[in-house]
CSV table of C-alpha atoms in Angstrom, one decimal:
chain,number,residue,atom,x,y,z
X,1,UNK,CA,-38.7,24.9,-178.1
X,2,UNK,CA,-38.0,28.5,-179.5
X,3,UNK,CA,-40.9,31.1,-179.2
X,4,UNK,CA,-41.7,33.6,-181.9
X,5,UNK,CA,-40.0,36.0,-180.2
X,6,UNK,CA,-36.8,33.5,-180.3
X,7,UNK,CA,-36.9,33.3,-183.7
X,8,UNK,CA,-37.4,36.8,-184.6
X,9,UNK,CA,-34.5,37.9,-182.5
X,10,UNK,CA,-32.5,35.5,-184.8
X,11,UNK,CA,-33.1,37.1,-187.9
X,12,UNK,CA,-31.7,40.3,-189.1
X,13,UNK,CA,-32.3,42.9,-192.0
X,14,UNK,CA,-29.0,44.1,-194.0
X,15,UNK,CA,-29.0,47.0,-196.2
X,16,UNK,CA,-26.2,47.8,-197.9
X,17,UNK,CA,-25.2,50.9,-199.3
X,18,UNK,CA,-28.7,52.3,-199.2
X,19,UNK,CA,-28.5,56.0,-201.1
X,20,UNK,CA,-31.9,57.0,-200.2
X,21,UNK,CA,-32.4,57.5,-196.1
X,22,UNK,CA,-36.2,57.3,-196.6
X,23,UNK,CA,-35.8,53.6,-197.8
X,24,UNK,CA,-34.0,52.9,-194.5
X,25,UNK,CA,-37.0,54.5,-192.8
X,26,UNK,CA,-39.8,52.8,-194.5
X,27,UNK,CA,-37.3,49.6,-194.0
X,28,UNK,CA,-37.7,49.9,-190.3
X,29,UNK,CA,-41.3,50.3,-190.1
X,30,UNK,CA,-41.8,47.5,-192.2
X,31,UNK,CA,-39.8,45.0,-190.3
X,32,UNK,CA,-41.3,46.4,-187.4
X,33,UNK,CA,-44.9,45.8,-188.7
X,34,UNK,CA,-44.0,42.3,-188.9
X,35,UNK,CA,-42.5,42.0,-185.5
X,36,UNK,CA,-39.0,42.1,-186.4
X,37,UNK,CA,-36.1,44.7,-184.4
X,38,UNK,CA,-33.0,44.0,-186.0
X,39,UNK,CA,-31.8,46.5,-188.8
X,40,UNK,CA,-27.9,46.3,-189.5
X,41,UNK,CA,-27.1,49.1,-192.2
X,42,UNK,CA,-23.5,48.8,-194.2
X,43,UNK,CA,-22.3,52.0,-195.7
X,44,UNK,CA,-25.5,54.2,-196.0
X,45,UNK,CA,-25.2,56.9,-197.6
X,46,UNK,CA,-26.8,59.2,-194.7
X,47,UNK,CA,-27.3,57.5,-191.6
X,48,UNK,CA,-28.7,59.1,-189.0
X,49,UNK,CA,-31.1,61.3,-190.9
X,50,UNK,CA,-34.3,63.2,-190.5
X,51,UNK,CA,-35.9,61.5,-193.6
X,52,UNK,CA,-35.1,57.7,-191.9
X,53,UNK,CA,-36.9,59.0,-188.8
X,54,UNK,CA,-39.9,60.6,-190.8
X,55,UNK,CA,-40.6,57.1,-192.6
X,56,UNK,CA,-40.1,55.0,-189.9
X,57,UNK,CA,-43.3,56.6,-188.9
X,58,UNK,CA,-43.0,55.3,-184.9
X,59,UNK,CA,-40.1,52.4,-185.7
X,60,UNK,CA,-37.7,54.6,-183.9
X,61,UNK,CA,-36.1,51.8,-181.9
X,62,UNK,CA,-35.4,50.1,-184.5
X,63,UNK,CA,-33.3,53.0,-186.0
X,64,UNK,CA,-31.9,53.8,-182.9
X,65,UNK,CA,-30.3,50.2,-182.4
X,66,UNK,CA,-29.4,49.7,-186.1
X,67,UNK,CA,-25.9,48.6,-186.4
X,68,UNK,CA,-23.6,50.8,-188.8
X,69,UNK,CA,-21.1,48.9,-190.6
X,70,UNK,CA,-17.9,49.3,-192.9
X,71,UNK,CA,-18.3,46.2,-194.8
X,72,UNK,CA,-20.9,43.2,-195.2
X,73,UNK,CA,-18.7,40.9,-193.4
X,74,UNK,CA,-19.1,43.3,-189.9
X,75,UNK,CA,-23.2,43.0,-190.8
X,76,UNK,CA,-23.1,39.6,-191.0
X,77,UNK,CA,-21.0,38.6,-187.7
X,78,UNK,CA,-22.3,35.9,-185.8
X,79,UNK,CA,-25.0,34.4,-188.8
X,80,UNK,CA,-24.6,31.2,-190.2
X,81,UNK,CA,-26.9,31.9,-193.1
X,82,UNK,CA,-27.3,34.9,-195.3
X,83,UNK,CA,-29.8,35.0,-198.0
X,84,UNK,CA,-29.3,37.7,-200.5
X,85,UNK,CA,-32.5,39.4,-202.4
X,86,UNK,CA,-32.2,40.1,-206.0
X,87,UNK,CA,-33.8,40.6,-209.0
X,88,UNK,CA,-31.1,39.2,-211.4
X,89,UNK,CA,-31.8,36.7,-213.8
X,90,UNK,CA,-28.5,34.9,-214.4
X,91,UNK,CA,-24.5,35.2,-213.9
X,92,UNK,CA,-25.2,34.1,-210.2
X,93,UNK,CA,-23.7,31.1,-209.4
X,94,UNK,CA,-26.0,30.6,-206.4
X,95,UNK,CA,-29.2,28.6,-206.2
X,96,UNK,CA,-32.3,30.9,-206.4
X,97,UNK,CA,-35.2,30.6,-204.5
X,98,UNK,CA,-38.2,31.9,-203.9
X,99,UNK,CA,-39.1,34.3,-200.5
X,100,UNK,CA,-41.5,31.3,-199.2
X,101,UNK,CA,-38.8,28.8,-199.2
X,102,UNK,CA,-36.2,31.4,-198.2
X,103,UNK,CA,-38.6,32.1,-195.3
X,104,UNK,CA,-39.1,28.4,-194.8
X,105,UNK,CA,-35.1,28.0,-194.7
X,106,UNK,CA,-34.5,31.1,-192.4
X,107,UNK,CA,-37.0,29.9,-190.1
X,108,UNK,CA,-35.7,26.1,-190.2
X,109,UNK,CA,-32.1,27.7,-189.1
X,110,UNK,CA,-33.2,29.8,-186.5
X,111,UNK,CA,-35.1,26.9,-185.0
X,112,UNK,CA,-32.1,25.6,-184.7
X,113,UNK,CA,-30.5,28.5,-182.7
X,114,UNK,CA,-28.9,29.6,-185.9
X,115,UNK,CA,-28.6,33.6,-186.7
X,116,UNK,CA,-29.8,34.7,-190.0
X,117,UNK,CA,-29.2,37.5,-192.6
X,118,UNK,CA,-31.6,39.1,-195.1
X,119,UNK,CA,-29.4,41.0,-197.5
X,120,UNK,CA,-30.7,43.9,-199.5
X,121,UNK,CA,-28.8,45.7,-202.1
X,122,UNK,CA,-28.6,49.3,-202.9
X,123,UNK,CA,-31.5,50.7,-204.6
X,124,UNK,CA,-30.0,50.8,-208.2
X,125,UNK,CA,-27.6,48.4,-208.6
X,126,UNK,CA,-28.4,45.8,-205.9
X,127,UNK,CA,-26.1,43.5,-205.0
X,128,UNK,CA,-22.5,43.4,-206.4
X,129,UNK,CA,-21.3,39.5,-207.3
X,130,UNK,CA,-19.0,40.0,-204.0
X,131,UNK,CA,-21.7,40.6,-201.9
X,132,UNK,CA,-23.6,37.9,-203.4
X,133,UNK,CA,-20.7,35.8,-202.8
X,134,UNK,CA,-20.6,35.9,-199.4
X,135,UNK,CA,-24.7,34.5,-199.4
X,136,UNK,CA,-25.8,31.1,-199.3
X,137,UNK,CA,-28.9,31.5,-201.9
X,138,UNK,CA,-30.1,34.2,-204.1
X,139,UNK,CA,-34.1,35.1,-203.2
X,140,UNK,CA,-36.2,36.5,-206.0
X,141,UNK,CA,-39.5,38.1,-205.5
X,142,UNK,CA,-41.4,36.9,-208.6
X,143,UNK,CA,-41.7,40.2,-210.5
X,144,UNK,CA,-42.7,40.7,-214.1
X,145,UNK,CA,-39.1,40.4,-216.4
X,146,UNK,CA,-40.3,43.9,-218.0
X,147,UNK,CA,-40.7,46.2,-214.7
X,148,UNK,CA,-38.6,43.9,-212.1
X,149,UNK,CA,-37.3,46.3,-209.7
X,150,UNK,CA,-39.8,46.8,-206.2
X,151,UNK,CA,-38.7,49.9,-204.4
X,152,UNK,CA,-36.2,48.7,-201.5
X,153,UNK,CA,-38.4,49.0,-198.8
X,154,UNK,CA,-41.2,47.1,-200.6
X,155,UNK,CA,-38.8,44.0,-200.9
X,156,UNK,CA,-38.1,44.5,-197.3
X,157,UNK,CA,-41.8,44.2,-196.6
X,158,UNK,CA,-42.1,40.7,-198.9
X,159,UNK,CA,-39.8,39.1,-197.0
X,160,UNK,CA,-40.6,40.4,-193.6
X,161,UNK,CA,-44.2,39.2,-194.5
X,162,UNK,CA,-43.1,35.8,-196.0
X,163,UNK,CA,-41.1,35.6,-192.9
X,164,UNK,CA,-44.1,36.4,-190.2
X,165,UNK,CA,-46.7,34.3,-192.0
X,166,UNK,CA,-44.1,31.4,-192.1
X,167,UNK,CA,-43.9,31.8,-188.2
X,168,UNK,CA,-47.4,32.1,-187.4
X,169,UNK,CA,-48.1,29.2,-189.7
X,170,UNK,CA,-46.9,25.6,-189.3
X,171,UNK,CA,-44.4,26.9,-186.6
X,172,UNK,CA,-41.6,24.8,-188.1
X,173,UNK,CA,-40.4,21.5,-186.3
X,174,UNK,CA,-36.5,22.4,-185.6
X,175,UNK,CA,-35.1,19.9,-188.7
X,176,UNK,CA,-32.2,18.6,-187.9
X,177,UNK,CA,-29.1,20.3,-189.1
X,178,UNK,CA,-27.4,19.3,-191.7
X,179,UNK,CA,-24.6,18.2,-190.3
X,180,UNK,CA,-23.3,17.4,-186.3
X,181,UNK,CA,-21.9,21.1,-185.5
X,182,UNK,CA,-23.8,24.3,-186.3
X,183,UNK,CA,-22.0,26.2,-189.3
X,184,UNK,CA,-19.4,28.5,-188.7
X,185,UNK,CA,-19.9,31.9,-188.5
X,186,UNK,CA,-19.4,34.5,-191.3
X,187,UNK,CA,-16.4,35.9,-190.0
X,188,UNK,CA,-14.6,32.5,-189.2
X,189,UNK,CA,-15.3,31.8,-192.7
X,190,UNK,CA,-13.8,35.0,-193.4
X,191,UNK,CA,-10.8,34.5,-191.9
X,192,UNK,CA,-10.5,31.1,-193.8
X,193,UNK,CA,-10.7,32.6,-197.1
X,194,UNK,CA,-7.9,34.7,-196.1
X,195,UNK,CA,-5.7,32.2,-194.9
X,196,UNK,CA,-6.9,30.4,-198.1
X,197,UNK,CA,-5.8,33.1,-200.7
X,198,UNK,CA,-2.2,33.9,-198.5
X,199,UNK,CA,-2.0,30.2,-199.3
X,200,UNK,CA,-2.7,30.0,-202.6
X,201,UNK,CA,-0.1,33.2,-202.9
X,202,UNK,CA,2.5,31.5,-201.3
X,203,UNK,CA,2.5,27.8,-203.2
X,204,UNK,CA,2.3,30.1,-206.5
X,205,UNK,CA,-0.7,28.7,-207.6
X,206,UNK,CA,-2.2,32.0,-209.5
X,207,UNK,CA,0.6,32.3,-212.0
X,208,UNK,CA,-0.7,35.4,-213.4
X,209,UNK,CA,-4.2,34.1,-213.6
X,210,UNK,CA,-6.9,36.5,-211.8
X,211,UNK,CA,-7.1,35.9,-208.0
X,212,UNK,CA,-10.5,37.3,-207.7
X,213,UNK,CA,-12.3,35.1,-209.9
X,214,UNK,CA,-10.7,32.0,-208.7
X,215,UNK,CA,-11.3,33.5,-205.0
X,216,UNK,CA,-14.7,33.6,-206.1
X,217,UNK,CA,-15.1,30.1,-207.2
X,218,UNK,CA,-13.5,28.5,-204.4
X,219,UNK,CA,-15.9,30.9,-201.9
X,220,UNK,CA,-19.0,29.6,-203.6
X,221,UNK,CA,-17.6,25.9,-203.0
X,222,UNK,CA,-17.0,26.3,-199.4
X,223,UNK,CA,-20.0,28.3,-198.8
X,224,UNK,CA,-22.3,25.8,-199.8
X,225,UNK,CA,-20.4,22.9,-197.8
X,226,UNK,CA,-21.0,24.9,-194.9
X,227,UNK,CA,-17.8,24.2,-192.9
X,228,UNK,CA,-18.6,24.0,-189.1
X,229,UNK,CA,-15.4,24.9,-186.6
X,230,UNK,CA,-13.7,21.6,-186.2
X,231,UNK,CA,-13.9,21.2,-190.2
X,232,UNK,CA,-12.2,24.9,-190.4
X,233,UNK,CA,-9.6,23.8,-188.0
X,234,UNK,CA,-8.7,20.9,-190.3
X,235,UNK,CA,-8.6,23.0,-193.4
X,236,UNK,CA,-6.6,25.8,-191.5
X,237,UNK,CA,-4.1,22.9,-190.3
X,238,UNK,CA,-3.9,21.5,-193.9
X,239,UNK,CA,-3.2,25.3,-195.2
X,240,UNK,CA,-0.6,25.5,-192.7
X,241,UNK,CA,1.4,22.8,-193.7
X,242,UNK,CA,1.3,23.8,-197.6
X,243,UNK,CA,2.7,27.2,-196.4
X,244,UNK,CA,5.3,25.8,-194.4
X,245,UNK,CA,6.3,23.8,-197.3
X,246,UNK,CA,6.5,26.6,-199.3
X,247,UNK,CA,8.6,28.7,-196.8
X,248,UNK,CA,11.0,25.7,-196.8
X,249,UNK,CA,11.0,25.5,-200.8
X,250,UNK,CA,12.0,29.0,-201.0
X,251,UNK,CA,14.4,29.2,-198.2
X,252,UNK,CA,16.5,26.9,-200.3
F,1,UNK,CA,-58.5,28.6,-219.9
F,2,UNK,CA,-57.6,31.7,-218.7
F,3,UNK,CA,-54.0,32.9,-219.5
F,4,UNK,CA,-52.1,35.1,-216.7
F,5,UNK,CA,-52.6,38.1,-218.4
F,6,UNK,CA,-56.6,37.6,-218.6
F,7,UNK,CA,-56.4,37.0,-214.8
F,8,UNK,CA,-54.6,40.2,-214.1
F,9,UNK,CA,-56.6,42.4,-216.3
F,10,UNK,CA,-59.7,41.4,-214.1
F,11,UNK,CA,-58.5,42.5,-210.8
F,12,UNK,CA,-58.0,45.9,-210.0
F,13,UNK,CA,-56.5,47.7,-206.9
F,14,UNK,CA,-58.9,50.9,-205.4
F,15,UNK,CA,-57.3,53.5,-203.1
F,16,UNK,CA,-59.6,55.2,-201.4
F,17,UNK,CA,-59.0,59.1,-200.1
F,18,UNK,CA,-55.4,58.6,-200.2
F,19,UNK,CA,-53.7,61.5,-198.4
F,20,UNK,CA,-50.1,61.5,-199.8
F,21,UNK,CA,-49.8,61.4,-203.5
F,22,UNK,CA,-46.4,59.8,-203.2
F,23,UNK,CA,-48.2,56.6,-201.6
F,24,UNK,CA,-50.1,56.6,-205.0
F,25,UNK,CA,-47.1,56.5,-207.0
F,26,UNK,CA,-45.8,54.0,-204.8
F,27,UNK,CA,-48.6,51.8,-205.1
F,28,UNK,CA,-48.8,52.5,-208.9
F,29,UNK,CA,-44.8,50.6,-209.0
F,30,UNK,CA,-46.2,47.9,-206.6
F,31,UNK,CA,-48.9,46.5,-208.7
F,32,UNK,CA,-46.6,47.0,-212.1
F,33,UNK,CA,-44.0,44.8,-210.3
F,34,UNK,CA,-46.0,42.2,-210.0
F,35,UNK,CA,-47.9,42.7,-213.7
F,36,UNK,CA,-51.0,44.3,-212.9
F,37,UNK,CA,-52.0,47.5,-214.5
F,38,UNK,CA,-55.2,48.8,-212.9
F,39,UNK,CA,-55.4,51.3,-210.2
F,40,UNK,CA,-58.8,53.3,-209.4
F,41,UNK,CA,-58.8,56.2,-207.2
F,42,UNK,CA,-61.5,57.9,-205.3
F,43,UNK,CA,-61.3,61.3,-204.4
F,44,UNK,CA,-57.7,61.4,-203.7
F,45,UNK,CA,-56.3,64.5,-201.9
F,46,UNK,CA,-54.3,65.6,-205.0
F,47,UNK,CA,-54.0,63.5,-208.4
F,48,UNK,CA,-52.1,63.9,-210.7
F,49,UNK,CA,-49.0,64.6,-209.0
F,50,UNK,CA,-45.5,65.4,-209.4
F,51,UNK,CA,-45.0,63.4,-206.3
F,52,UNK,CA,-47.2,60.3,-207.5
F,53,UNK,CA,-45.3,60.5,-210.7
F,54,UNK,CA,-42.0,60.4,-209.5
F,55,UNK,CA,-42.6,57.6,-206.9
F,56,UNK,CA,-44.1,55.4,-209.2
F,57,UNK,CA,-40.6,54.9,-211.0
F,58,UNK,CA,-41.8,54.3,-214.4
F,59,UNK,CA,-45.1,52.9,-213.9
F,60,UNK,CA,-46.3,55.9,-216.0
F,61,UNK,CA,-49.0,53.9,-217.5
F,62,UNK,CA,-50.6,53.1,-214.5
F,63,UNK,CA,-51.2,56.2,-213.1
F,64,UNK,CA,-52.0,57.7,-217.0
F,65,UNK,CA,-54.8,55.3,-217.0
F,66,UNK,CA,-55.8,55.2,-213.3
F,67,UNK,CA,-59.8,56.0,-213.3
F,68,UNK,CA,-60.4,58.7,-210.6
F,69,UNK,CA,-64.1,58.4,-209.2
F,70,UNK,CA,-66.2,60.6,-206.8
F,71,UNK,CA,-67.5,57.9,-204.3
F,72,UNK,CA,-66.3,54.3,-204.0
F,73,UNK,CA,-69.6,52.3,-206.0
F,74,UNK,CA,-68.0,54.2,-209.2
F,75,UNK,CA,-64.7,52.5,-208.6
F,76,UNK,CA,-66.1,49.1,-208.2
F,77,UNK,CA,-68.3,49.1,-211.2
F,78,UNK,CA,-68.5,46.0,-212.8
F,79,UNK,CA,-66.8,44.3,-210.5
F,80,UNK,CA,-68.3,41.3,-208.3
F,81,UNK,CA,-65.9,40.1,-205.7
F,82,UNK,CA,-64.8,43.6,-203.1
F,83,UNK,CA,-62.0,42.7,-200.3
F,84,UNK,CA,-61.3,45.6,-198.3
F,85,UNK,CA,-58.0,45.4,-196.6
F,86,UNK,CA,-57.8,46.4,-193.3
F,87,UNK,CA,-55.7,46.2,-189.5
F,88,UNK,CA,-58.9,46.6,-187.2
F,89,UNK,CA,-59.3,43.9,-185.3
F,90,UNK,CA,-63.3,44.3,-184.0
F,91,UNK,CA,-66.6,45.8,-184.7
F,92,UNK,CA,-66.4,44.6,-188.6
F,93,UNK,CA,-69.3,42.2,-189.2
F,94,UNK,CA,-67.2,40.5,-191.9
F,95,UNK,CA,-65.4,37.7,-192.6
F,96,UNK,CA,-62.1,37.8,-192.1
F,97,UNK,CA,-59.3,36.4,-194.2
F,98,UNK,CA,-55.3,36.4,-194.7
F,99,UNK,CA,-54.0,38.2,-197.8
F,100,UNK,CA,-53.3,34.9,-199.1
F,101,UNK,CA,-57.0,33.2,-198.8
F,102,UNK,CA,-57.9,36.4,-200.4
F,103,UNK,CA,-56.0,36.2,-203.3
F,104,UNK,CA,-56.9,32.5,-203.9
F,105,UNK,CA,-60.6,33.8,-203.6
F,106,UNK,CA,-59.7,36.8,-206.5
F,107,UNK,CA,-57.9,34.5,-208.7
F,108,UNK,CA,-61.1,31.7,-208.4
F,109,UNK,CA,-63.3,35.0,-209.2
F,110,UNK,CA,-61.4,35.9,-212.0
F,111,UNK,CA,-60.9,32.5,-213.5
F,112,UNK,CA,-64.5,32.4,-213.8
F,113,UNK,CA,-64.3,36.0,-215.7
F,114,UNK,CA,-65.3,38.0,-212.7
F,115,UNK,CA,-63.8,41.0,-212.2
F,116,UNK,CA,-62.7,41.7,-208.4
F,117,UNK,CA,-61.2,45.0,-206.5
F,118,UNK,CA,-58.8,45.0,-203.7
F,119,UNK,CA,-59.7,48.0,-201.9
F,120,UNK,CA,-57.2,50.0,-199.5
F,121,UNK,CA,-58.2,53.1,-197.1
F,122,UNK,CA,-57.1,56.2,-195.8
F,123,UNK,CA,-53.4,56.2,-194.6
F,124,UNK,CA,-54.6,57.1,-191.0
F,125,UNK,CA,-58.2,56.1,-190.6
F,126,UNK,CA,-58.3,53.1,-193.1
F,127,UNK,CA,-61.7,52.1,-194.8
F,128,UNK,CA,-65.0,53.6,-193.0
F,129,UNK,CA,-67.7,51.3,-191.6
F,130,UNK,CA,-69.7,52.3,-194.9
F,131,UNK,CA,-66.9,51.5,-197.1
F,132,UNK,CA,-66.5,48.2,-195.8
F,133,UNK,CA,-69.8,47.6,-196.0
F,134,UNK,CA,-69.4,47.3,-199.6
F,135,UNK,CA,-67.0,44.8,-199.4
F,136,UNK,CA,-67.4,40.8,-199.4
F,137,UNK,CA,-64.6,40.1,-197.0
F,138,UNK,CA,-62.0,42.0,-194.7
F,139,UNK,CA,-58.2,41.1,-195.5
F,140,UNK,CA,-56.2,41.3,-192.8
F,141,UNK,CA,-52.3,41.4,-193.1
F,142,UNK,CA,-50.9,39.8,-190.2
F,143,UNK,CA,-48.9,42.5,-188.4
F,144,UNK,CA,-47.6,42.5,-184.9
F,145,UNK,CA,-50.5,44.4,-182.4
F,146,UNK,CA,-48.5,46.8,-181.1
F,147,UNK,CA,-47.3,48.1,-184.3
F,148,UNK,CA,-50.1,47.0,-186.7
F,149,UNK,CA,-49.9,49.8,-189.8
F,150,UNK,CA,-48.2,49.1,-192.8
F,151,UNK,CA,-47.7,52.0,-195.0
F,152,UNK,CA,-50.3,52.0,-198.0
F,153,UNK,CA,-48.2,51.4,-200.7
F,154,UNK,CA,-47.0,48.1,-198.9
F,155,UNK,CA,-49.9,46.7,-198.1
F,156,UNK,CA,-50.5,47.1,-201.8
F,157,UNK,CA,-47.2,45.4,-202.4
F,158,UNK,CA,-48.2,42.8,-200.2
F,159,UNK,CA,-51.3,42.0,-201.3
F,160,UNK,CA,-50.0,42.0,-205.2
F,161,UNK,CA,-47.4,39.7,-204.6
F,162,UNK,CA,-50.1,37.5,-203.0
F,163,UNK,CA,-51.8,37.5,-205.9
F,164,UNK,CA,-48.6,36.7,-208.1
F,165,UNK,CA,-47.4,34.0,-206.3
F,166,UNK,CA,-51.2,32.5,-206.7
F,167,UNK,CA,-51.3,32.8,-210.4
F,168,UNK,CA,-47.8,31.4,-210.7
F,169,UNK,CA,-49.7,28.7,-209.1
F,170,UNK,CA,-48.9,26.5,-206.2
F,171,UNK,CA,-46.7,24.2,-208.1
F,172,UNK,CA,-43.1,25.9,-207.7
F,173,UNK,CA,-41.1,26.0,-211.4
F,174,UNK,CA,-38.5,23.2,-211.0
F,175,UNK,CA,-35.7,24.5,-209.0
F,176,UNK,CA,-32.9,25.0,-210.4
F,177,UNK,CA,-29.9,22.9,-209.7
F,178,UNK,CA,-28.0,23.9,-206.4
F,179,UNK,CA,-25.2,25.8,-208.9
F,180,UNK,CA,-24.8,26.3,-212.5
F,181,UNK,CA,-22.7,22.7,-213.8
F,182,UNK,CA,-23.7,19.4,-212.3
F,183,UNK,CA,-22.1,18.0,-209.3
F,184,UNK,CA,-18.9,16.0,-210.7
F,185,UNK,CA,-19.5,12.0,-210.7
F,186,UNK,CA,-18.6,9.4,-208.0
F,187,UNK,CA,-15.3,8.1,-209.9
F,188,UNK,CA,-14.5,11.6,-210.1
F,189,UNK,CA,-14.8,12.9,-206.3
F,190,UNK,CA,-12.6,9.4,-205.6
F,191,UNK,CA,-9.8,10.5,-207.6
F,192,UNK,CA,-9.9,14.1,-206.0
F,193,UNK,CA,-9.9,12.2,-202.6
F,194,UNK,CA,-6.8,9.9,-203.1
F,195,UNK,CA,-5.0,13.1,-204.6
F,196,UNK,CA,-5.9,14.7,-201.5
F,197,UNK,CA,-4.9,12.0,-199.5
F,198,UNK,CA,-1.5,12.0,-201.2
F,199,UNK,CA,-1.1,15.5,-200.9
F,200,UNK,CA,-1.6,15.8,-197.2
F,201,UNK,CA,0.9,12.8,-196.6
F,202,UNK,CA,3.6,15.0,-199.1
F,203,UNK,CA,2.9,18.1,-197.0
F,204,UNK,CA,3.3,15.9,-193.7
F,205,UNK,CA,0.0,17.0,-192.5
F,206,UNK,CA,-0.7,14.0,-190.3
F,207,UNK,CA,2.1,14.1,-187.8
F,208,UNK,CA,1.2,10.4,-186.3
F,209,UNK,CA,-2.5,11.5,-186.4
F,210,UNK,CA,-4.8,8.4,-188.1
F,211,UNK,CA,-5.2,9.7,-192.0
F,212,UNK,CA,-8.7,7.5,-191.8
F,213,UNK,CA,-10.4,9.6,-189.5
F,214,UNK,CA,-9.3,13.1,-191.6
F,215,UNK,CA,-10.3,12.1,-194.9
F,216,UNK,CA,-13.5,10.6,-193.7
F,217,UNK,CA,-14.2,14.3,-192.3
F,218,UNK,CA,-12.5,15.6,-195.6
F,219,UNK,CA,-15.2,13.3,-197.5
F,220,UNK,CA,-18.2,14.7,-195.7
F,221,UNK,CA,-17.3,18.5,-196.1
F,222,UNK,CA,-16.4,18.1,-200.2
F,223,UNK,CA,-19.6,15.7,-200.4
F,224,UNK,CA,-22.0,18.6,-199.2
F,225,UNK,CA,-20.3,20.9,-201.3
F,226,UNK,CA,-20.7,18.8,-204.6
F,227,UNK,CA,-18.3,20.3,-206.5
F,228,UNK,CA,-18.4,20.5,-210.6
F,229,UNK,CA,-15.9,19.6,-213.0
F,230,UNK,CA,-14.6,22.7,-213.0
F,231,UNK,CA,-14.3,23.5,-209.5
F,232,UNK,CA,-12.5,19.8,-209.2
F,233,UNK,CA,-9.7,21.4,-211.6
F,234,UNK,CA,-9.1,24.3,-209.3
F,235,UNK,CA,-8.9,22.0,-206.6
F,236,UNK,CA,-6.6,19.4,-208.4
F,237,UNK,CA,-4.4,22.6,-209.2
F,238,UNK,CA,-4.2,23.6,-205.3
F,239,UNK,CA,-2.9,19.9,-204.5
F,240,UNK,CA,-0.7,19.9,-207.4
F,241,UNK,CA,1.0,23.2,-206.5
F,242,UNK,CA,1.4,22.2,-202.9
F,243,UNK,CA,2.9,18.8,-203.6
F,244,UNK,CA,5.3,20.5,-205.8
F,245,UNK,CA,6.3,23.0,-203.1
F,246,UNK,CA,6.6,19.9,-200.8
F,247,UNK,CA,8.6,18.3,-203.1
F,248,UNK,CA,11.1,21.4,-203.5
F,249,UNK,CA,11.2,21.4,-199.6
F,250,UNK,CA,12.7,17.9,-199.5
F,251,UNK,CA,14.7,18.1,-202.5
F,252,UNK,CA,17.1,20.5,-200.3
């Protein structure tokens, strides 16, 4: 049985392309008040920064231990569930869940020993479609339509609060995993997508169509399936054979 | 029956002896995102103030209409239920309730036509005993003991969020389908599995291994993903190209 400390340690908060260092500090404070420690930063505009430290208001360890990454994938390493916060209403082909549902899902995954990422976009532009494509669901804080944008650290606070309440509440019994083995982590999935893209190229699948659109569509599909390591090996094997055939076909 | 607008109009947020005008602005933005408009200020250190306006980020009406009072009593005029936010553990002879319970109580009162106040103290010192004595219950956000103090506007955001969620009803809106289009039906999936099996054969994937086991594994994977028609078309396209390459390779 996992303790609250085990669960909190498996949950990370990822801030993507944050413009204002003050928001990083406020987010550090927000998660710390709710018992969390793990902050990951993807290409922050300025970090470390005096303003971040000032607004952390004592959550110095959170800032000191924050990871800084060149891309979202790096920040998701080891995690098998990524939930992206967004105020968007449409155009994103992802399941939309509430913060409360997100907390339940995150906790259930953490209780199974998985690592979970809550992902927050840039203050002005939010998460890009490509970034959301790396997430398994979109979390929408139920703001009003005519004034929908929460301050970044406020969104972090709401999510951290819901997670804390969920942890203190009916500590979820570890639900059986969706399938036998744990899903592959983000880095493995990324390797697979690279292999898939190469193969599509080599078997001349695109024929002038836009590869990006197709790859986003395929990412969503496999994201939903959450393949485990064994399944990924099978898929890699299929791709390798298709590549082999393409190589033979062209060596004529 | 009260509408959501009736209910929100009956709920006010009272900030007592706020030191930093930025927090007033952030609080205005926080309540506005959750549909609230009514802010009351008791002896703020500085108001109006440029920093408050900047951090309100467009919630200008909330600031413009904010009442400014000489004492807490003035700010509570007309209200019959006052709930005071506090991180204190003891020494206060008041029922202690959670933000979620507070939201339920506030909503029940508003639904009866009563006016409700959520009361927030000074950033550093919180609410004084005399101020808490004017409240009907103390609301404690469940922060961790060793880092219990939320930023003022974060506490406002959490409370406004809980009220908003309570208003939208416990009954969550019917969740949208996992993705935009309905999943393909069983007959279509069967066609896909037949095509997949043929392709694996043609690219010589099995190499003496048992095809049935692999196909069962792949079925489970795609079953979980629940592809829609458009996604199935993409997958069929990929298989067709792999078959074409295998054909070319063998025609040598």
